[in-house]
Short mmCIF file of C-alpha atoms in Angstrom, two decimals:
data_model
loop_
_atom_site.label_atom_id
_atom_site.label_comp_id
_atom_site.label_asym_id
_atom_site.label_seq_id
_atom_site.Cartn_x
_atom_site.Cartn_y
_atom_site.Cartn_z
CA UNK A 1472 20.33 -22.05 40.06
CA UNK A 1473 19.88 -24.60 42.93
CA UNK A 1474 16.60 -25.02 44.64
CA UNK A 1475 16.33 -22.56 47.48
CA UNK A 1476 17.35 -23.78 50.96
CA UNK A 1477 14.33 -23.08 53.13
CA UNK A 1478 15.96 -23.28 56.55
CA UNK A 1479 13.89 -23.13 59.68
CA UNK A 1480 12.62 -19.46 60.36
CA UNK A 1481 13.53 -18.29 56.91
CA UNK A 1482 11.10 -16.99 54.19
CA UNK A 1483 9.84 -19.86 52.15
CA UNK A 1484 6.58 -18.79 50.59
CA UNK A 1485 4.64 -15.65 49.49
CA UNK A 1486 1.11 -15.10 48.44
CA UNK A 1487 -1.21 -12.37 47.34
CA UNK A 1488 -4.65 -11.72 48.73
CA UNK A 1489 -6.37 -9.99 45.98
CA UNK A 1490 -9.87 -8.43 45.25
CA UNK A 1491 -9.54 -9.55 41.60
CA UNK A 1492 -7.70 -12.87 40.81
CA UNK A 1493 -8.36 -12.40 37.09
CA UNK A 1494 -6.67 -9.02 36.98
CA UNK A 1495 -3.72 -10.24 39.21
CA UNK A 1496 -3.12 -13.35 37.01
CA UNK A 1497 -3.05 -11.23 33.83
CA UNK A 1498 -0.75 -8.64 35.47
CA UNK A 1499 1.80 -10.91 37.10
CA UNK A 1500 1.63 -13.43 34.33
CA UNK A 1501 2.72 -10.80 31.71
CA UNK A 1502 5.15 -9.00 34.06
CA UNK A 1503 7.00 -12.00 35.47
CA UNK A 1504 6.16 -14.80 33.03
CA UNK A 1505 4.21 -16.77 35.51
CA UNK A 1506 1.72 -19.62 34.67
CA UNK A 1507 -1.18 -20.52 36.94
CA UNK A 1508 -3.07 -23.50 38.31
CA UNK A 1509 -6.22 -23.23 40.43
CA UNK A 1510 -6.67 -25.70 43.19
CA UNK A 1511 -9.84 -27.58 43.94
CA UNK A 1512 -12.43 -25.26 45.55
CA UNK A 1513 -13.58 -27.79 48.19
CA UNK A 1514 -10.06 -29.04 49.11
CA UNK A 1515 -8.05 -25.78 48.68
CA UNK A 1516 -10.57 -22.97 48.52
CA UNK A 1517 -9.60 -22.19 44.92
CA UNK A 1518 -6.11 -21.26 45.88
CA UNK A 1519 -4.03 -20.41 42.90
CA UNK A 1520 -0.43 -21.58 42.48
CA UNK A 1521 1.88 -19.39 40.26
CA UNK A 1522 4.82 -21.09 38.61
CA UNK A 1523 7.90 -19.89 36.72
CA UNK A 1524 9.65 -22.38 34.44
CA UNK A 1525 7.53 -25.08 36.01
CA UNK A 1526 8.56 -24.28 39.63
CA UNK A 1527 6.16 -22.90 42.20
CA UNK A 1528 6.96 -19.25 43.10
CA UNK A 1529 3.86 -17.74 44.72
CA UNK A 1530 0.17 -18.17 45.58
CA UNK A 1531 -2.84 -16.08 45.08
CA UNK A 1532 -6.20 -16.06 46.88
CA UNK A 1533 -9.52 -14.14 46.19
CA UNK A 1534 -10.54 -12.01 49.14
CA UNK A 1535 -13.90 -12.94 50.65
CA UNK A 1536 -16.59 -10.71 52.00
CA UNK A 1537 -15.05 -10.57 55.48
CA UNK A 1538 -11.88 -9.00 54.10
CA UNK A 1539 -13.64 -6.34 52.20
CA UNK A 1540 -12.15 -3.52 54.24
CA UNK A 1541 -8.60 -4.82 53.97
CA UNK A 1542 -6.12 -3.73 51.28
CA UNK A 1543 -4.89 -6.17 48.68
CA UNK A 1544 -1.47 -7.30 49.92
CA UNK A 1545 1.44 -9.60 49.53
CA UNK A 1546 2.34 -11.80 52.57
CA UNK A 1547 5.56 -13.58 53.47
CA UNK A 1548 5.67 -16.93 55.19
CA UNK A 1549 8.48 -18.15 57.36
CA UNK A 1550 9.34 -21.87 57.56
CA UNK A 1551 8.52 -23.69 60.88
CA UNK A 1552 9.14 -27.27 62.03
CA UNK A 1553 6.01 -27.02 64.14
CA UNK A 1554 3.42 -24.24 63.39
CA UNK A 1555 1.62 -24.84 66.69
CA UNK A 1556 4.77 -24.28 68.76
CA UNK A 1557 5.78 -21.24 66.69
CA UNK A 1558 2.20 -19.71 67.01
CA UNK A 1559 2.26 -20.22 70.82
CA UNK A 1560 5.68 -18.60 71.00
CA UNK A 1561 4.44 -15.65 68.91
CA UNK A 1562 1.55 -15.19 71.43
CA UNK A 1563 3.97 -15.40 74.34
CA UNK A 1564 6.42 -12.85 72.94
CA UNK A 1565 4.03 -9.95 72.24
CA UNK A 1566 2.38 -11.14 69.01
CA UNK A 1567 -1.28 -11.87 68.07
CA UNK A 1568 -2.75 -14.94 66.39
CA UNK A 1569 -4.71 -14.07 63.28
CA UNK A 1570 -5.13 -17.53 61.84
CA UNK A 1571 -4.43 -20.51 64.15
CA UNK A 1572 -2.45 -23.43 62.58
CA UNK A 1573 -4.69 -25.19 59.94
CA UNK A 1574 -4.04 -28.10 57.76
CA UNK A 1575 -3.71 -27.65 53.97
CA UNK A 1576 -4.46 -31.21 52.78
CA UNK A 1577 -1.34 -33.09 51.58
CA UNK A 1578 0.73 -29.80 51.51
CA UNK A 1579 1.48 -28.63 55.04
CA UNK A 1580 0.16 -26.43 57.77
CA UNK A 1581 -0.20 -22.69 57.82
CA UNK A 1582 -0.87 -19.92 60.25
CA UNK A 1583 -0.80 -16.12 60.27
CA UNK A 1584 0.28 -14.00 63.24
CA UNK A 1585 1.12 -10.40 64.01
CA UNK A 1586 4.63 -9.89 65.41
CA UNK A 1587 5.38 -7.73 68.28
CA UNK A 1588 5.28 -4.58 66.12
CA UNK A 1589 1.94 -5.39 64.53
CA UNK A 1590 3.26 -6.56 61.18
CA UNK A 1591 1.48 -9.58 59.72
CA UNK A 1592 3.67 -12.68 58.99
CA UNK A 1593 2.76 -16.16 57.83
CA UNK A 1594 3.98 -19.44 59.17
CA UNK A 1595 4.48 -22.47 56.99
CA UNK A 1596 5.09 -26.00 58.29
CA UNK A 1597 5.92 -27.93 55.17
CA UNK A 1598 4.45 -31.18 53.98
CA UNK A 1599 4.70 -32.06 50.28
CA UNK A 1600 4.85 -28.32 49.50
CA UNK A 1601 8.29 -27.08 50.75
CA UNK A 1602 8.10 -23.53 49.40
CA UNK A 1603 9.05 -21.63 46.27
CA UNK A 1604 11.23 -23.53 44.07
CA UNK A 1605 13.09 -20.71 42.39
CA UNK A 1606 14.46 -17.43 43.90
CA UNK A 1607 16.58 -14.40 42.90
CA UNK A 1608 16.25 -14.88 39.23
CA UNK A 1609 13.94 -12.81 37.07
CA UNK A 1610 10.24 -13.19 37.96
CA UNK A 1611 10.96 -14.84 41.26
CA UNK A 1612 11.19 -13.74 44.99
CA UNK A 1613 14.53 -12.05 45.55
CA UNK A 1614 14.34 -10.56 49.22
CA UNK A 1615 11.97 -10.22 52.14
CA UNK A 1616 12.11 -7.08 54.37
CA UNK A 1617 10.22 -6.00 57.49
CA UNK A 1618 9.77 -2.26 57.97
CA UNK A 1619 9.36 -1.96 61.72
CA UNK A 1620 8.22 0.94 63.82
CA UNK A 1621 9.79 -0.65 66.79
CA UNK A 1622 13.06 -2.02 65.53
CA UNK A 1623 14.41 -3.41 68.75
CA UNK A 1624 11.15 -5.30 69.50
CA UNK A 1625 11.04 -6.67 65.97
CA UNK A 1626 14.61 -8.07 66.11
CA UNK A 1627 14.00 -9.64 69.52
CA UNK A 1628 10.61 -11.12 68.37
CA UNK A 1629 12.14 -12.91 65.32
CA UNK A 1630 15.16 -14.22 67.37
CA UNK A 1631 12.77 -15.54 70.17
CA UNK A 1632 9.95 -16.86 68.01
CA UNK A 1633 11.66 -18.06 64.76
CA UNK A 1634 15.13 -18.65 66.11
CA UNK A 1635 16.75 -16.09 63.93
CA UNK A 1636 20.56 -15.85 64.06
CA UNK A 1637 20.82 -12.15 63.35
CA UNK A 1638 23.59 -9.98 62.06
CA UNK A 1639 23.52 -6.12 62.42
CA UNK A 1640 24.37 -4.82 58.87
CA UNK A 1641 24.08 -1.10 59.88
CA UNK A 1642 23.47 0.79 63.08
CA UNK A 1643 23.56 4.45 62.25
CA UNK A 1644 20.81 6.98 63.15
CA UNK A 1645 19.85 7.19 59.57
CA UNK A 1646 20.03 3.51 58.65
CA UNK A 1647 19.49 0.69 61.17
CA UNK A 1648 19.29 -2.84 59.58
CA UNK A 1649 19.59 -6.27 60.86
CA UNK A 1650 19.55 -9.49 58.70
CA UNK A 1651 18.73 -13.17 59.15
CA UNK A 1652 22.25 -14.59 58.57
CA UNK A 1653 25.12 -12.50 57.38
CA UNK A 1654 26.53 -11.31 54.08
CA UNK A 1655 25.73 -13.39 51.03
CA UNK A 1656 23.95 -15.96 53.25
CA UNK A 1657 21.40 -13.39 54.47
CA UNK A 1658 17.79 -14.47 53.85
CA UNK A 1659 15.73 -11.48 55.20
CA UNK A 1660 16.05 -8.03 56.68
CA UNK A 1661 14.52 -5.79 59.31
CA UNK A 1662 14.74 -2.14 58.79
CA UNK A 1663 14.12 0.64 61.41
CA UNK A 1664 11.00 2.36 59.85
CA UNK A 1665 10.25 4.65 62.89
CA UNK A 1666 11.44 7.72 61.01
CA UNK A 1667 9.36 7.46 57.85
CA UNK A 1668 6.26 5.10 58.16
CA UNK A 1669 3.15 7.40 58.62
CA UNK A 1670 1.17 7.05 61.74
CA UNK A 1671 -1.70 5.36 59.90
CA UNK A 1672 0.59 2.76 58.21
CA UNK A 1673 1.55 -0.29 60.47
CA UNK A 1674 4.79 -2.12 60.46
CA UNK A 1675 4.81 -4.46 57.40
CA UNK A 1676 6.71 -7.06 55.45
CA UNK A 1677 7.56 -6.22 51.83
CA UNK A 1678 8.47 -8.68 49.00
CA UNK A 1679 11.07 -7.92 46.38
CA UNK A 1680 11.00 -9.63 42.92
CA UNK A 1681 14.05 -9.85 40.78
CA UNK A 1682 13.79 -8.51 37.41
CA UNK A 1683 16.39 -8.30 34.44
CA UNK A 1684 15.77 -4.56 33.80
CA UNK A 1685 13.97 -2.39 36.42
CA UNK A 1686 13.14 0.50 34.09
CA UNK A 1687 11.59 -1.83 31.42
CA UNK A 1688 9.71 -3.73 34.08
CA UNK A 1689 8.33 -0.46 35.39
CA UNK A 1690 7.22 0.72 31.92
CA UNK A 1691 5.49 -2.71 31.38
CA UNK A 1692 3.78 -2.65 34.75
CA UNK A 1693 2.55 0.93 34.32
CA UNK A 1694 1.21 0.05 30.94
CA UNK A 1695 -0.88 -2.65 32.58
CA UNK A 1696 -2.48 -0.35 35.23
CA UNK A 1697 0.22 -0.36 38.00
CA UNK A 1698 1.56 2.78 39.59
CA UNK A 1699 5.06 3.68 40.76
CA UNK A 1700 5.07 4.31 44.49
CA UNK A 1701 8.81 5.01 44.92
CA UNK A 1702 12.01 4.95 42.80
CA UNK A 1703 13.53 3.70 40.79
CA UNK A 1704 16.70 4.07 42.86
CA UNK A 1705 20.26 2.86 42.44
CA UNK A 1706 21.53 1.10 45.55
CA UNK A 1707 24.43 -1.09 46.44
CA UNK A 1708 22.12 -4.02 45.95
CA UNK A 1709 20.59 -3.16 42.53
CA UNK A 1710 18.16 -0.77 40.96
CA UNK A 1711 15.06 -0.81 43.17
CA UNK A 1712 11.50 0.47 42.78
CA UNK A 1713 8.30 0.13 44.75
CA UNK A 1714 5.05 -0.43 42.79
CA UNK A 1715 1.45 -0.97 43.35
CA UNK A 1716 -0.39 -3.51 41.07
CA UNK A 1717 -3.62 -2.58 39.44
CA UNK A 1718 -5.74 -3.36 42.56
CA UNK A 1719 -3.28 -1.63 44.94
CA UNK A 1720 -1.08 -4.46 46.33
CA UNK A 1721 2.41 -3.18 46.97
CA UNK A 1722 5.53 -4.95 45.97
CA UNK A 1723 9.16 -4.10 45.11
CA UNK A 1724 11.40 -4.99 42.11
CA UNK A 1725 15.14 -5.12 42.03
CA UNK A 1726 17.38 -5.42 39.09
CA UNK A 1727 19.61 -8.49 39.00
CA UNK A 1728 22.85 -6.38 39.19
CA UNK A 1729 23.76 -3.10 40.80
CA UNK A 1730 25.04 -0.23 38.63
CA UNK A 1731 28.60 -1.09 39.61
CA UNK A 1732 28.17 -4.72 38.60
CA UNK A 1733 27.60 -5.92 42.19
CA UNK A 1734 25.23 -8.61 43.13
CA UNK A 1735 21.54 -7.85 44.01
CA UNK A 1736 19.89 -9.37 47.05
CA UNK A 1737 19.83 -13.08 46.61
CA UNK A 1738 17.64 -14.58 49.37
CA UNK A 1739 20.69 -16.47 50.69
CA UNK A 1740 20.67 -19.05 47.90
#
């Protein structure tokens, strides 16, 4: 499979903020076949890079004491040609700045903002590190999806701030969904979550990982301390389930092929 094309505004990286990096490495290493390399503490704060078949696919970071009240979580980062400009645009279009643009030595620049619906989203301006090197094959990112309580505001925010060229995939009362790009070239989605997200749960981005067999992956994950939050369910895009890892971080898995032999979400690659 070719290297993912990380176009401007599209998902290009994911990382896990976890309360226990040792548990996370053991869990995801076994579940997805990842290997790990820990960066220099002084230069990179001990940031852990996860690789699949020698290619970077995700990052991990130990939560510090200031984050003690936050749940463990996966974050998606969107590519930006200029992180400072993107962050300024986010603030001007109803977002909030959580982490101002900061240099990651030799690698690029990162920032973290909240969009106009309150969902946290990362910004990555690439240097030497362009983003994940594999996608949509077992053990790698397959799809990125925003569950938004204010669907209209979310779509407009990503169009205005990240330059998304959007396509309405569905616009029924039961299922409103817009994608970045169209059809097989789509790279991410925004779903109207106003009808099902509880009041205490904010709008949020969710990461899907491709797996060869959803049920076998669920069994393996549960045997290592994960729990099933939802599913598995057969969809036009594959067999999908939502899991929580052993420390509570939520993620989704999707089988490579749908029950009818159709293609699963492919991150536009």
